[in-house]
Every structure is written in structure tokens, then in C-alpha cells.
mmCIF file of C-alpha atoms in Angstrom:
data_model
loop_
_atom_site.group_PDB
_atom_site.id
_atom_site.type_symbol
_atom_site.label_atom_id
_atom_site.label_comp_id
_atom_site.label_asym_id
_atom_site.label_seq_id
_atom_site.Cartn_x
_atom_site.Cartn_y
_atom_site.Cartn_z
ATOM 1 C CA MET A 12 131.408 193.142 110.118
ATOM 2 C CA ARG A 13 133.361 190.321 111.098
ATOM 3 C CA ARG A 14 131.503 187.198 111.605
ATOM 4 C CA ARG A 15 131.663 185.122 114.809
ATOM 5 C CA ARG A 16 131.598 181.601 115.144
ATOM 6 C CA VAL A 17 130.510 178.678 116.990
ATOM 7 C CA ASN A 18 133.916 177.322 118.628
ATOM 8 C CA ARG A 19 132.853 175.864 122.078
ATOM 9 C CA VAL A 20 129.517 175.159 124.055
ATOM 10 C CA ALA A 21 129.369 174.739 127.571
ATOM 11 C CA THR A 22 127.222 171.603 128.721
ATOM 12 C CA ILE A 23 125.460 171.482 131.384
ATOM 13 C CA SER A 24 123.888 168.497 133.288
ATOM 14 C CA MET A 25 123.787 168.990 136.643
ATOM 15 C CA HIS A 26 121.910 165.781 137.673
ATOM 16 C CA THR A 27 122.939 163.264 135.672
ATOM 17 C CA SER A 28 126.288 161.740 134.127
ATOM 18 C CA PRO A 29 126.586 161.388 130.025
ATOM 19 C CA LEU A 30 128.483 158.395 131.254
ATOM 20 C CA ASP A 31 126.042 156.974 133.428
ATOM 21 C CA GLN A 32 124.438 154.086 131.928
ATOM 22 C CA PRO A 33 120.689 154.656 130.537
ATOM 23 C CA GLY A 34 118.028 153.025 132.178
ATOM 24 C CA THR A 35 119.912 153.261 135.409
ATOM 25 C CA GLY A 36 119.357 156.219 138.596
ATOM 26 C CA ASP A 37 118.052 159.354 136.303
ATOM 27 C CA ALA A 38 119.933 158.189 133.278
ATOM 28 C CA GLY A 39 118.080 157.629 130.263
ATOM 29 C CA GLY A 40 117.032 159.575 126.900
ATOM 30 C CA MET A 41 118.462 162.611 127.903
ATOM 31 C CA ASN A 42 121.850 161.104 128.430
ATOM 32 C CA VAL A 43 121.964 159.607 125.175
ATOM 33 C CA TYR A 44 121.019 162.792 123.425
ATOM 34 C CA ILE A 45 123.562 164.820 125.537
ATOM 35 C CA VAL A 46 126.267 162.056 124.284
ATOM 36 C CA GLU A 47 125.260 162.084 120.694
ATOM 37 C CA CYS A 48 124.804 165.575 120.062
ATOM 38 C CA ALA A 49 127.902 166.519 121.662
ATOM 39 C CA LYS A 50 130.025 163.734 119.761
ATOM 40 C CA ARG A 51 128.216 165.272 116.010
ATOM 41 C CA LEU A 52 128.828 168.897 116.977
ATOM 42 C CA ALA A 53 132.243 168.042 117.792
ATOM 43 C CA ARG A 54 132.812 166.558 114.295
ATOM 44 C CA LEU A 55 131.335 169.610 113.031
ATOM 45 C CA GLY A 56 134.617 171.345 114.349
ATOM 46 C CA VAL A 57 132.511 172.632 117.475
ATOM 47 C CA GLU A 58 134.607 171.566 121.164
ATOM 48 C CA VAL A 59 131.522 171.105 123.643
ATOM 49 C CA GLU A 60 132.480 170.488 127.473
ATOM 50 C CA ILE A 61 129.834 168.859 129.436
ATOM 51 C CA PHE A 62 129.275 170.105 133.319
ATOM 52 C CA THR A 63 127.846 167.046 135.829
ATOM 53 C CA ARG A 64 127.922 166.292 139.125
ATOM 54 C CA ALA A 65 130.747 164.315 140.551
ATOM 55 C CA THR A 66 129.273 161.379 142.249
ATOM 56 C CA ALA A 67 132.119 159.312 142.849
ATOM 57 C CA ARG A 68 135.702 160.295 144.662
ATOM 58 C CA ASP A 69 137.561 158.799 142.208
ATOM 59 C CA LEU A 70 136.413 160.322 138.993
ATOM 60 C CA PRO A 71 138.877 162.385 137.013
ATOM 61 C CA PRO A 72 137.986 166.021 137.179
ATOM 62 C CA VAL A 73 137.997 165.838 133.367
ATOM 63 C CA ALA A 74 137.593 162.594 131.297
ATOM 64 C CA GLU A 75 137.722 162.651 127.558
ATOM 65 C CA LEU A 76 134.366 161.171 126.095
ATOM 66 C CA ALA A 77 135.251 161.486 122.704
ATOM 67 C CA PRO A 78 137.508 163.501 120.395
ATOM 68 C CA GLY A 79 136.436 167.507 121.321
ATOM 69 C CA VAL A 80 134.039 166.339 123.861
ATOM 70 C CA LEU A 81 135.098 166.591 127.583
ATOM 71 C CA VAL A 82 133.578 165.912 130.376
ATOM 72 C CA ARG A 83 133.918 167.685 133.829
ATOM 73 C CA HIS A 84 132.703 166.302 136.996
ATOM 74 C CA LEU A 85 132.038 169.062 139.901
ATOM 75 C CA THR A 86 132.295 168.617 143.620
ATOM 76 C CA ALA A 87 128.948 169.756 144.846
ATOM 77 C CA GLY A 88 127.590 167.804 147.871
ATOM 78 C CA PRO A 89 128.288 164.155 148.498
ATOM 79 C CA TYR A 90 129.947 161.733 146.252
ATOM 80 C CA GLU A 91 127.188 159.658 145.824
ATOM 81 C CA GLU A 92 123.776 159.454 144.076
ATOM 82 C CA MET A 93 121.195 162.033 145.332
ATOM 83 C CA ASP A 94 117.856 162.127 144.704
ATOM 84 C CA ARG A 95 116.418 165.205 142.438
ATOM 85 C CA ALA A 96 114.176 166.401 145.480
ATOM 86 C CA GLU A 97 117.642 167.018 147.348
ATOM 87 C CA LEU A 98 119.701 168.670 144.188
ATOM 88 C CA PRO A 99 118.482 172.014 144.461
ATOM 89 C CA GLY A 100 120.480 172.340 147.947
ATOM 90 C CA GLN A 101 123.488 171.755 145.497
ATOM 91 C CA LEU A 102 122.731 174.399 143.128
ATOM 92 C CA CYS A 103 124.933 177.019 145.121
ATOM 93 C CA ALA A 104 127.953 174.455 145.294
ATOM 94 C CA PHE A 105 127.714 173.804 141.446
ATOM 95 C CA LEU A 106 127.022 176.879 140.048
ATOM 96 C CA SER A 107 130.424 178.009 142.146
ATOM 97 C CA GLU A 108 132.287 175.280 140.409
ATOM 98 C CA VAL A 109 131.279 176.021 136.850
ATOM 99 C CA LEU A 110 132.151 179.755 137.389
ATOM 100 C CA ARG A 111 135.373 178.837 138.824
ATOM 101 C CA THR A 112 136.272 176.943 135.777
ATOM 102 C CA GLU A 113 135.851 179.129 133.435
ATOM 103 C CA ALA A 114 137.647 181.370 135.295
ATOM 104 C CA MET A 115 140.746 179.407 134.775
ATOM 105 C CA TYR A 116 141.129 180.854 131.106
ATOM 106 C CA ASP A 117 140.788 183.734 129.234
ATOM 107 C CA PRO A 118 137.838 185.444 128.858
ATOM 108 C CA GLY A 119 135.083 184.687 126.235
ATOM 109 C CA ARG A 120 135.780 180.618 126.556
ATOM 110 C CA TYR A 121 132.703 179.707 125.679
ATOM 111 C CA ASP A 122 130.288 180.927 122.941
ATOM 112 C CA VAL A 123 126.882 179.444 124.312
ATOM 113 C CA ILE A 124 125.715 177.519 127.008
ATOM 114 C CA HIS A 125 123.185 174.569 126.524
ATOM 115 C CA SER A 126 121.140 173.635 129.477
ATOM 116 C CA HIS A 127 119.401 170.424 130.063
ATOM 117 C CA TYR A 128 116.759 169.954 132.699
ATOM 118 C CA TRP A 129 115.451 172.769 134.783
ATOM 119 C CA LEU A 130 118.315 172.054 137.216
ATOM 120 C CA SER A 131 120.617 172.912 135.013
ATOM 121 C CA GLY A 132 118.970 175.539 133.468
ATOM 122 C CA GLN A 133 118.979 177.791 136.962
ATOM 123 C CA VAL A 134 122.720 176.909 136.590
ATOM 124 C CA GLY A 135 122.871 178.276 133.286
ATOM 125 C CA TRP A 136 120.578 181.307 133.954
ATOM 126 C CA LEU A 137 123.632 182.890 136.309
ATOM 127 C CA ALA A 138 126.367 181.859 134.079
ATOM 128 C CA LYS A 139 124.781 183.406 131.221
ATOM 129 C CA GLU A 140 124.854 186.517 133.143
ATOM 130 C CA ARG A 141 128.959 186.481 134.646
ATOM 131 C CA TRP A 142 130.103 185.267 131.113
ATOM 132 C CA GLY A 143 127.873 187.331 128.653
ATOM 133 C CA VAL A 144 127.037 184.350 126.410
ATOM 134 C CA PRO A 145 123.366 182.977 125.474
ATOM 135 C CA LEU A 146 121.798 180.476 127.282
ATOM 136 C CA VAL A 147 119.943 177.398 124.655
ATOM 137 C CA HIS A 148 117.625 175.345 127.264
ATOM 138 C CA THR A 149 116.048 171.955 126.763
ATOM 139 C CA MET A 150 113.128 170.660 129.272
ATOM 140 C CA HIS A 151 112.997 167.543 128.163
ATOM 141 C CA THR A 152 110.277 166.736 130.845
ATOM 142 C CA MET A 153 108.013 169.584 132.403
ATOM 143 C CA ALA A 154 106.619 169.957 135.686
ATOM 144 C CA LYS A 155 103.196 171.235 134.291
ATOM 145 C CA VAL A 156 102.983 168.412 131.924
ATOM 146 C CA LYS A 157 103.601 165.566 134.042
ATOM 147 C CA ASN A 158 101.364 166.969 136.724
ATOM 148 C CA LEU A 159 98.487 166.977 133.798
ATOM 149 C CA LEU A 160 99.083 162.870 133.042
ATOM 150 C CA LEU A 161 99.802 161.718 136.114
ATOM 151 C CA ALA A 162 100.468 157.984 136.484
ATOM 152 C CA ARG A 163 97.621 155.906 139.048
ATOM 153 C CA GLY A 164 100.016 156.474 142.251
ATOM 154 C CA ASP A 165 102.232 158.667 141.435
ATOM 155 C CA LYS A 166 103.259 161.810 143.101
ATOM 156 C CA PRO A 167 102.700 165.370 141.201
ATOM 157 C CA GLU A 168 106.004 167.542 140.790
ATOM 158 C CA PRO A 169 106.528 170.253 143.564
ATOM 159 C CA ALA A 170 105.749 173.691 143.078
ATOM 160 C CA ALA A 171 109.341 174.421 143.556
ATOM 161 C CA ARG A 172 109.892 172.905 140.549
ATOM 162 C CA VAL A 173 107.006 174.409 138.509
ATOM 163 C CA ILE A 174 108.408 177.728 139.483
ATOM 164 C CA GLY A 175 111.897 177.070 138.591
ATOM 165 C CA GLU A 176 110.841 176.172 135.069
ATOM 166 C CA GLN A 177 109.372 179.324 134.614
ATOM 167 C CA GLN A 178 112.385 181.169 135.805
ATOM 168 C CA VAL A 179 114.174 179.568 133.222
ATOM 169 C CA VAL A 180 112.027 180.027 130.137
ATOM 170 C CA ASP A 181 111.683 183.536 131.081
ATOM 171 C CA VAL A 182 115.337 183.919 130.815
ATOM 172 C CA ALA A 183 116.273 181.720 128.023
ATOM 173 C CA ASP A 184 117.460 182.872 124.522
ATOM 174 C CA ARG A 185 116.644 179.989 122.864
ATOM 175 C CA LEU A 186 114.092 176.955 124.281
ATOM 176 C CA VAL A 187 114.788 173.618 122.091
ATOM 177 C CA ALA A 188 111.487 171.546 122.176
ATOM 178 C CA ASN A 189 111.775 167.830 120.658
ATOM 179 C CA THR A 190 108.512 168.172 118.852
ATOM 180 C CA ALA A 191 105.706 170.815 117.685
ATOM 181 C CA ASP A 192 103.824 169.283 120.416
ATOM 182 C CA GLU A 193 106.496 170.026 123.147
ATOM 183 C CA ALA A 194 107.080 173.486 121.604
ATOM 184 C CA GLY A 195 103.263 174.079 121.887
ATOM 185 C CA GLU A 196 103.237 172.973 125.722
ATOM 186 C CA LEU A 197 105.855 175.671 126.473
ATOM 187 C CA ILE A 198 104.362 178.417 124.447
ATOM 188 C CA ASP A 199 100.712 177.341 126.015
ATOM 189 C CA LEU A 200 101.364 175.974 129.533
ATOM 190 C CA TYR A 201 104.897 178.588 130.407
ATOM 191 C CA GLY A 202 104.233 181.599 128.173
ATOM 192 C CA ALA A 203 107.193 181.360 126.178
ATOM 193 C CA ASP A 204 107.906 183.191 123.533
ATOM 194 C CA PRO A 205 107.310 181.887 120.279
ATOM 195 C CA ALA A 206 110.135 183.531 118.644
ATOM 196 C CA ARG A 207 112.554 181.793 120.899
ATOM 197 C CA VAL A 208 111.385 178.548 120.910
ATOM 198 C CA ALA A 209 112.927 175.850 118.367
ATOM 199 C CA VAL A 210 112.128 172.164 117.017
ATOM 200 C CA VAL A 211 114.818 169.886 116.792
ATOM 201 C CA ASN A 212 113.918 166.354 116.965
ATOM 202 C CA PRO A 213 115.748 164.303 118.856
ATOM 203 C CA GLY A 214 118.090 161.196 116.533
ATOM 204 C CA VAL A 215 118.591 157.900 116.679
ATOM 205 C CA ASN A 216 122.236 155.735 116.084
ATOM 206 C CA LEU A 217 121.486 154.395 112.870
ATOM 207 C CA ASN A 218 124.979 152.749 113.021
ATOM 208 C CA VAL A 219 124.287 150.658 116.074
ATOM 209 C CA PHE A 220 120.360 150.574 115.890
ATOM 210 C CA THR A 221 120.156 148.232 112.203
ATOM 211 C CA PRO A 222 117.816 145.908 111.218
ATOM 212 C CA ALA A 223 119.255 142.095 111.748
ATOM 213 C CA SER A 224 118.466 138.681 112.058
ATOM 214 C CA GLN A 225 115.511 138.167 114.638
ATOM 215 C CA GLY A 226 116.923 134.656 114.969
ATOM 216 C CA VAL A 227 120.739 135.260 115.784
ATOM 217 C CA ALA A 228 119.401 137.714 118.458
ATOM 218 C CA ARG A 229 117.120 135.441 119.851
ATOM 219 C CA HIS A 230 119.910 132.959 120.321
ATOM 220 C CA ARG A 231 122.302 135.505 122.026
ATOM 221 C CA LEU A 232 119.854 136.235 124.120
ATOM 222 C CA GLY A 233 118.118 132.633 124.908
ATOM 223 C CA LEU A 234 115.128 133.663 123.779
ATOM 224 C CA PRO A 235 112.810 130.645 122.290
ATOM 225 C CA GLN A 236 113.016 131.129 118.549
ATOM 226 C CA ASP A 237 108.959 130.714 118.343
ATOM 227 C CA ALA A 238 107.999 132.991 121.006
ATOM 228 C CA HIS A 239 105.824 136.598 120.670
ATOM 229 C CA VAL A 240 108.149 138.474 122.557
ATOM 230 C CA LEU A 241 106.747 141.795 124.147
ATOM 231 C CA LEU A 242 109.253 144.110 125.331
ATOM 232 C CA PHE A 243 109.591 146.862 127.565
ATOM 233 C CA VAL A 244 112.780 149.322 127.409
ATOM 234 C CA GLY A 245 113.321 152.049 129.972
ATOM 235 C CA ARG A 246 113.565 153.403 133.763
ATOM 236 C CA ILE A 247 111.409 151.369 135.872
ATOM 237 C CA GLN A 248 108.779 153.804 137.229
ATOM 238 C CA PRO A 249 105.314 155.009 137.370
ATOM 239 C CA LEU A 250 105.829 157.553 134.896
ATOM 240 C CA LYS A 251 106.954 154.887 132.102
ATOM 241 C CA ALA A 252 104.075 152.404 133.219
ATOM 242 C CA PRO A 253 105.769 149.099 132.440
ATOM 243 C CA ASP A 254 102.629 147.799 134.828
ATOM 244 C CA VAL A 255 100.632 148.229 131.917
ATOM 245 C CA LEU A 256 102.243 146.297 130.125
ATOM 246 C CA LEU A 257 102.075 143.458 132.466
ATOM 247 C CA ARG A 258 98.351 143.697 133.396
ATOM 248 C CA ALA A 259 97.679 143.687 129.759
ATOM 249 C CA ALA A 260 99.607 140.252 129.833
ATOM 250 C CA SER A 261 97.774 139.073 132.117
ATOM 251 C CA ARG A 262 94.494 140.074 130.376
ATOM 252 C CA MET A 263 95.496 138.296 127.328
ATOM 253 C CA LEU A 264 96.640 134.951 129.041
ATOM 254 C CA ILE A 265 93.229 134.966 130.546
ATOM 255 C CA ASP A 266 91.270 135.374 127.339
ATOM 256 C CA GLU A 267 93.864 133.021 125.675
ATOM 257 C CA PRO A 268 95.504 130.428 127.860
ATOM 258 C CA ALA A 269 97.245 128.730 124.943
ATOM 259 C CA LEU A 270 99.292 131.858 124.914
ATOM 260 C CA ARG A 271 101.385 130.892 127.449
ATOM 261 C CA GLU A 272 103.401 128.453 126.061
ATOM 262 C CA ARG A 273 104.919 131.359 123.821
ATOM 263 C CA LEU A 274 104.765 134.575 125.314
ATOM 264 C CA VAL A 275 107.624 136.443 126.486
ATOM 265 C CA ILE A 276 107.529 139.796 128.395
ATOM 266 C CA ALA A 277 110.617 141.372 128.264
ATOM 267 C CA CYS A 278 111.735 144.543 130.974
ATOM 268 C CA VAL A 279 114.969 146.122 130.008
ATOM 269 C CA GLY A 280 115.967 148.650 132.790
ATOM 270 C CA GLY A 281 116.206 149.277 136.244
ATOM 271 C CA PRO A 282 114.473 151.150 138.850
ATOM 272 C CA SER A 283 114.442 154.868 138.580
ATOM 273 C CA GLY A 284 112.778 158.351 140.495
ATOM 274 C CA ASN A 285 109.668 157.241 142.206
ATOM 275 C CA GLY A 286 110.626 153.738 141.235
ATOM 276 C CA LEU A 287 113.387 153.438 143.487
ATOM 277 C CA ALA A 288 110.362 153.458 146.741
ATOM 278 C CA ARG A 289 109.437 150.065 145.376
ATOM 279 C CA PRO A 290 112.377 148.327 143.693
ATOM 280 C CA SER A 291 110.949 144.949 143.426
ATOM 281 C CA PHE A 292 107.695 146.332 142.229
ATOM 282 C CA LEU A 293 107.708 144.591 138.750
ATOM 283 C CA THR A 294 108.448 141.153 140.139
ATOM 284 C CA GLU A 295 106.013 141.436 143.220
ATOM 285 C CA LEU A 296 103.115 142.374 140.053
ATOM 286 C CA ALA A 297 104.156 139.508 137.890
ATOM 287 C CA THR A 298 103.707 137.367 140.594
ATOM 288 C CA GLU A 299 100.499 138.667 141.874
ATOM 289 C CA LEU A 300 99.264 138.498 138.281
ATOM 290 C CA GLY A 301 100.105 135.189 138.062
ATOM 291 C CA ILE A 302 102.538 135.531 135.039
ATOM 292 C CA ALA A 303 106.060 135.550 136.842
ATOM 293 C CA ASP A 304 106.475 132.683 134.310
ATOM 294 C CA VAL A 305 106.475 134.431 131.042
ATOM 295 C CA VAL A 306 108.046 137.857 132.797
ATOM 296 C CA ARG A 307 111.641 138.238 131.970
ATOM 297 C CA LEU A 308 113.710 141.222 133.894
ATOM 298 C CA VAL A 309 116.555 142.234 132.760
ATOM 299 C CA PRO A 310 118.735 145.116 133.933
ATOM 300 C CA PRO A 311 119.842 148.010 131.632
ATOM 301 C CA ALA A 312 121.815 147.014 128.660
ATOM 302 C CA PRO A 313 124.495 149.237 126.638
ATOM 303 C CA GLN A 314 123.427 149.956 123.081
ATOM 304 C CA GLU A 315 125.052 146.858 121.002
ATOM 305 C CA GLU A 316 123.035 144.240 123.593
ATOM 306 C CA LEU A 317 119.638 146.787 123.937
ATOM 307 C CA ALA A 318 119.922 146.312 119.925
ATOM 308 C CA ASP A 319 119.588 142.994 119.788
ATOM 309 C CA TRP A 320 116.881 142.926 122.039
ATOM 310 C CA TYR A 321 114.703 145.170 119.548
ATOM 311 C CA ARG A 322 115.867 142.920 116.959
ATOM 312 C CA ALA A 323 114.756 139.752 118.948
ATOM 313 C CA ALA A 324 111.024 141.243 120.064
ATOM 314 C CA THR A 325 108.056 140.898 118.057
ATOM 315 C CA VAL A 326 106.671 144.301 119.127
ATOM 316 C CA THR A 327 108.328 146.872 121.558
ATOM 317 C CA VAL A 328 105.898 148.518 123.675
ATOM 318 C CA VAL A 329 105.970 152.106 125.194
ATOM 319 C CA PRO A 330 103.106 152.804 127.670
ATOM 320 C CA SER A 331 104.571 155.945 129.163
ATOM 321 C CA TYR A 332 101.886 158.611 130.716
ATOM 322 C CA SER A 333 104.203 161.505 129.394
ATOM 323 C CA GLU A 334 107.523 161.547 126.420
ATOM 324 C CA SER A 335 109.142 164.332 125.535
ATOM 325 C CA PHE A 336 109.888 161.817 122.564
ATOM 326 C CA GLY A 337 110.070 158.679 122.721
ATOM 327 C CA LEU A 338 113.705 157.521 121.788
ATOM 328 C CA VAL A 339 112.902 154.016 122.674
ATOM 329 C CA ALA A 340 110.584 153.960 120.540
ATOM 330 C CA LEU A 341 113.044 155.467 117.523
ATOM 331 C CA GLU A 342 115.189 152.643 118.631
ATOM 332 C CA SER A 343 112.783 149.867 118.054
ATOM 333 C CA GLN A 344 111.951 151.329 114.426
ATOM 334 C CA ALA A 345 115.617 151.717 113.516
ATOM 335 C CA CYS A 346 116.199 147.763 114.065
ATOM 336 C CA GLY A 347 112.567 147.172 112.271
ATOM 337 C CA THR A 348 110.619 146.283 115.163
ATOM 338 C CA PRO A 349 107.762 147.658 115.380
ATOM 339 C CA VAL A 350 105.991 149.749 118.361
ATOM 340 C CA ALA A 351 102.815 149.983 120.341
ATOM 341 C CA ALA A 352 103.200 153.334 121.885
ATOM 342 C CA ALA A 353 100.514 155.212 124.021
ATOM 343 C CA ALA A 354 99.129 158.312 121.875
ATOM 344 C CA VAL A 355 101.112 160.993 123.997
ATOM 345 C CA GLY A 356 103.714 164.028 123.848
ATOM 346 C CA GLY A 357 106.543 162.918 121.643
ATOM 347 C CA LEU A 358 105.648 159.559 120.807
ATOM 348 C CA ARG A 359 102.963 160.951 118.097
ATOM 349 C CA THR A 360 106.378 161.887 116.215
ATOM 350 C CA ALA A 361 108.354 159.271 117.281
ATOM 351 C CA VAL A 362 105.288 156.492 116.029
ATOM 352 C CA ARG A 363 103.694 157.291 112.598
ATOM 353 C CA ASP A 364 100.467 155.603 113.324
ATOM 354 C CA GLY A 365 99.336 152.514 111.353
ATOM 355 C CA VAL A 366 102.490 152.627 109.369
ATOM 356 C CA SER A 367 105.720 152.236 111.414
ATOM 357 C CA GLY A 368 103.693 151.164 114.715
ATOM 358 C CA LEU A 369 100.481 151.436 116.572
ATOM 359 C CA LEU A 370 99.356 154.603 118.913
ATOM 360 C CA VAL A 371 96.974 153.423 121.563
ATOM 361 C CA ASP A 372 94.763 156.008 123.363
ATOM 362 C CA GLY A 373 94.998 156.028 127.108
ATOM 363 C CA HIS A 374 96.380 153.313 129.590
ATOM 364 C CA ASP A 375 93.442 150.921 130.160
ATOM 365 C CA PRO A 376 95.240 147.549 130.258
ATOM 366 C CA ALA A 377 92.065 145.890 128.471
ATOM 367 C CA ASP A 378 92.844 148.152 125.567
ATOM 368 C CA TRP A 379 96.398 147.508 125.246
ATOM 369 C CA ALA A 380 95.561 143.325 125.561
ATOM 370 C CA ILE A 381 93.227 144.104 122.649
ATOM 371 C CA ALA A 382 95.993 146.048 120.796
ATOM 372 C CA LEU A 383 98.778 143.822 121.357
ATOM 373 C CA ARG A 384 96.853 140.399 120.531
ATOM 374 C CA ARG A 385 95.959 142.110 117.869
ATOM 375 C CA LEU A 386 99.528 142.835 116.350
ATOM 376 C CA LEU A 387 100.484 139.049 117.795
ATOM 377 C CA SER A 388 97.614 137.219 115.082
ATOM 378 C CA ALA A 389 98.408 139.357 111.907
ATOM 379 C CA PRO A 390 102.161 138.335 111.019
ATOM 380 C CA ARG A 391 101.567 140.252 107.921
ATOM 381 C CA ARG A 392 100.700 143.276 109.278
ATOM 382 C CA ARG A 393 103.842 143.154 111.067
ATOM 383 C CA GLU A 394 106.010 142.645 108.577
ATOM 384 C CA ARG A 395 104.277 146.248 107.182
ATOM 385 C CA LEU A 396 104.787 147.795 109.950
ATOM 386 C CA SER A 397 108.651 146.390 110.072
ATOM 387 C CA ALA A 398 109.269 147.938 106.810
ATOM 388 C CA GLY A 399 107.714 151.087 107.445
ATOM 389 C CA ALA A 400 109.545 151.234 110.874
ATOM 390 C CA ARG A 401 112.461 151.080 109.207
ATOM 391 C CA GLU A 402 111.997 153.813 106.805
ATOM 392 C CA HIS A 403 110.776 155.944 109.440
ATOM 393 C CA ALA A 404 113.535 155.731 111.568
ATOM 394 C CA ALA A 405 115.780 156.420 108.696
ATOM 395 C CA ALA A 406 114.651 160.148 108.587
ATOM 396 C CA PHE A 407 115.966 160.666 112.541
ATOM 397 C CA GLY A 408 119.741 160.599 112.710
ATOM 398 C CA TRP A 409 121.767 162.375 114.903
ATOM 399 C CA GLN A 410 124.085 164.355 112.630
ATOM 400 C CA ALA A 411 120.817 166.061 111.197
ATOM 401 C CA THR A 412 119.986 166.923 115.297
ATOM 402 C CA ALA A 413 123.531 168.201 115.675
ATOM 403 C CA ALA A 414 123.080 170.327 112.483
ATOM 404 C CA ARG A 415 119.930 172.052 113.177
ATOM 405 C CA LEU A 416 121.272 173.129 117.054
ATOM 406 C CA MET A 417 124.136 174.608 115.286
ATOM 407 C CA GLU A 418 121.803 176.980 113.542
ATOM 408 C CA VAL A 419 119.989 177.521 117.090
ATOM 409 C CA TYR A 420 123.101 178.608 119.038
ATOM 410 C CA ALA A 421 123.856 180.818 115.870
ATOM 411 C CA GLY A 422 120.443 182.425 116.269
ATOM 412 C CA ALA A 423 120.871 182.852 119.654
ATOM 413 C CA ILE A 424 124.598 184.281 119.338
ATOM 414 C CA ALA A 425 123.575 186.632 116.332
ATOM 415 C CA HIS A 426 120.462 187.951 118.663
ATOM 416 C CA LEU A 427 122.548 188.818 121.901
ATOM 417 C CA HIS A 428 125.805 190.317 119.848
ATOM 418 C CA GLN A 429 123.727 191.432 116.820
ATOM 419 C CA VAL A 430 126.258 190.238 114.357
ATOM 420 C CA PRO A 431 126.346 187.703 111.688
ATOM 421 C CA VAL A 432 127.479 183.596 112.769
ATOM 422 C CA ALA A 433 129.330 181.487 110.936
ATOM 423 C CA LEU A 434 128.283 178.050 110.371
ATOM 424 C CA PRO A 435 130.494 175.260 109.621
ATOM 425 C CA GLY A 436 131.435 175.154 105.777
ATOM 426 C CA ASN A 437 130.315 178.735 105.588
#
């Protein structure tokens, strides 16, 4: 029997482009995931074409992200950023452009579709039926999970999204979960067939996020050498809970006023999602709490600069209400900086409690203040956690993620066509 090979993957990322700067708009860990996996798959000899919505008139129809990786900008709706709530209205237009692209080539151009987020899954569902190829889908976040863990004042995800996610779960040939916890949520909350769920841990760029001198990093960023730097990285929205860090810092300063001379709260990121309704929320909160003098708000940074922020930090704080994995936690640990993270979702995998960082139950600022003060007052403990952080992060590389994805693709193709699939090196 002739063996098939995975030659080309159609990656669908409708609502956010892999070329966008993470930490702005809807760009975040998913963007990093798509870019890094695409690059590593290309190194394995697999061509990747990423379909995304054009958000500017002057964007080229096709852009090369890296050798073997193309980004296709498709016209669907106005040439501007759109709220995700408005994007379902553009699904038909986007799907039409995806199908039109494939029709320009000989049949069989794509061997597998990998869609990211439920909107892309809806497109992948119909494309798979037209092309006769398997659909692999990664949720990244799930409405039912988010609705169980809502931040204070946050709005629940709409029923339309819940229904849309359920449809994608039902039709996908394979569902990729970032962690075993997420796999369990797919099975328990959405009734996914366990045989179609594969756990593939995301990775971290171990060439960029590396340990280096804290002092040099602080000098480059203009931070005091003797500061206690508590770092938040991510989109500014209720789900990510940067307010928990600010409220905890306020309590720390009330309990220990002398700490004000050395404390720096650095928040690197931009407003996103529900956070766009109050883009100045953190500034207003810092003023209200009386800690504006110790808070630094920094716009989203490219990876090389972001690595310096991690190196400069004393502790990276990840107080999210929900995380499918927690890429920020992994990047920080790869730089040798321990993490204090909420004990939710994928963070329980990304952070090894008591070894590479600290997991905190709940989101009570008083509890976070106690946990952070204990870390700041225990330099030897931080040194041990720093060593554990480096070792823990070293086990997560994007190359391993890509290799595991290749196995998932091969399994989906083999099941659909009932033929063996050749992997690189075989």
C-alpha cells in the first residue's frame, strides 16, 4: 500500500494574524503558537499556509513569514480590526476566499486543515467537507470554561459561541489540547470523543528566552538595580486579572510602607477584548489605590525586549482567571525568573508548584499579597525557584511541539483515508 506524506498544511486563523504583535488587540499566546509551530513544521519539510483576515488595504495578498510559511490575507469585511462579536457575520465571506484560493490550484493541494479558535473551526469544518481532508482543531480558549471562571465584572461568553464550539468539537477529526486538564474539559464539558483528543504541550523559544544578567536587563530598561520588580505580561482585560496584582501591591504597601522605596509594578501589554471598553483602567486603578508612583505601564514588546523584562523581574505574576496553557509563565521561567501564578487551567502544567514557581489558589488580593511578600523576603528561596524554573522550561521546546503535531496530522490522515502516513525521517 502506498504511504501518504504530510506535504502542506492549511492553517486557519481568521480573527487574528500571526503577523500581529502579541499583547495588542486579539493577539496573544495563540499568535505565538501559530508562528512558532509553522516555522518548526517548515523545518520538518512541511509547507504551511496561514489564512487570516486582512485588516488593512495595503497588506499584500501573500506574505512570506519564513521559508516554507506563507500568510494569506483574505478580504472579509472592512479593512480594520473588528470585535470578535462581529466576526461571525464575515464567516461566509472568509470561507469563500479560502475555497477560492484552493480552487486556483490542482486538487489535493492541502493534506490537512489546522484551525485555531472556534471561528476558524467553523471555516475549517466546511473546507474539510469540500476538500476531503481531515480537520485538526485547537480551541485555545473555551466558552464553557471561561463562563465557569468569570472575572468580577466580566461578561459571559454568548450562547452562539458555545453552540459554535460544540459544532466544531463534533466534526473535527482531531482536537488538540494544550494540557491533560484541557483534554478533560473537552471530554467532560463538550462530550468530545477521547479517541479524537490529543494532548500537545505548547513550547517556548529557548533561543530567545534565555537566562542573562538581571543587572544588564534592568540597566537597558531603566529600572533601579535594587528594585523588587513584580512583572505582569499580557493583554489588559478582566480575564488576565492585572488588577489582582495592583490590588495585592496596594495591600503589601499598607502592611509594609518601607517597601515603596524599592517596589516596581511593571505591566507590559495593551487593552484587549472587554478591556477595550476602559483602556485607561489600570492607570485609574493605580491612582485610586494610591500606588501610581510604583506602577509602570509599558506597551507590548517584541520578543527580544520582552525577554529583558523577564530577566529584569524579581517575580513574574500571572493571576489569570483562565489559561489554556500560560505561555507567559513558560517564557519567564526559561529566562530564569520564577512565577507566581493562579492555580487554574494550563498554568498547573506550565508552572511546577514549589519548584519553578508558586501556584496561588483563588484571586483574593490579600492572598496574593501574602504570597508575593514571602517571595520578596526570601532571596534564597527565589534562587532555588530560579534554578527550577530554568530546568522546567527546558523541557518545553517548539520543535517537540511540531513533531507531536506531525503525529496528530498523520493519525488524522491515516484514519480518514485508511492508509499509513510517512513522517519525516521514515
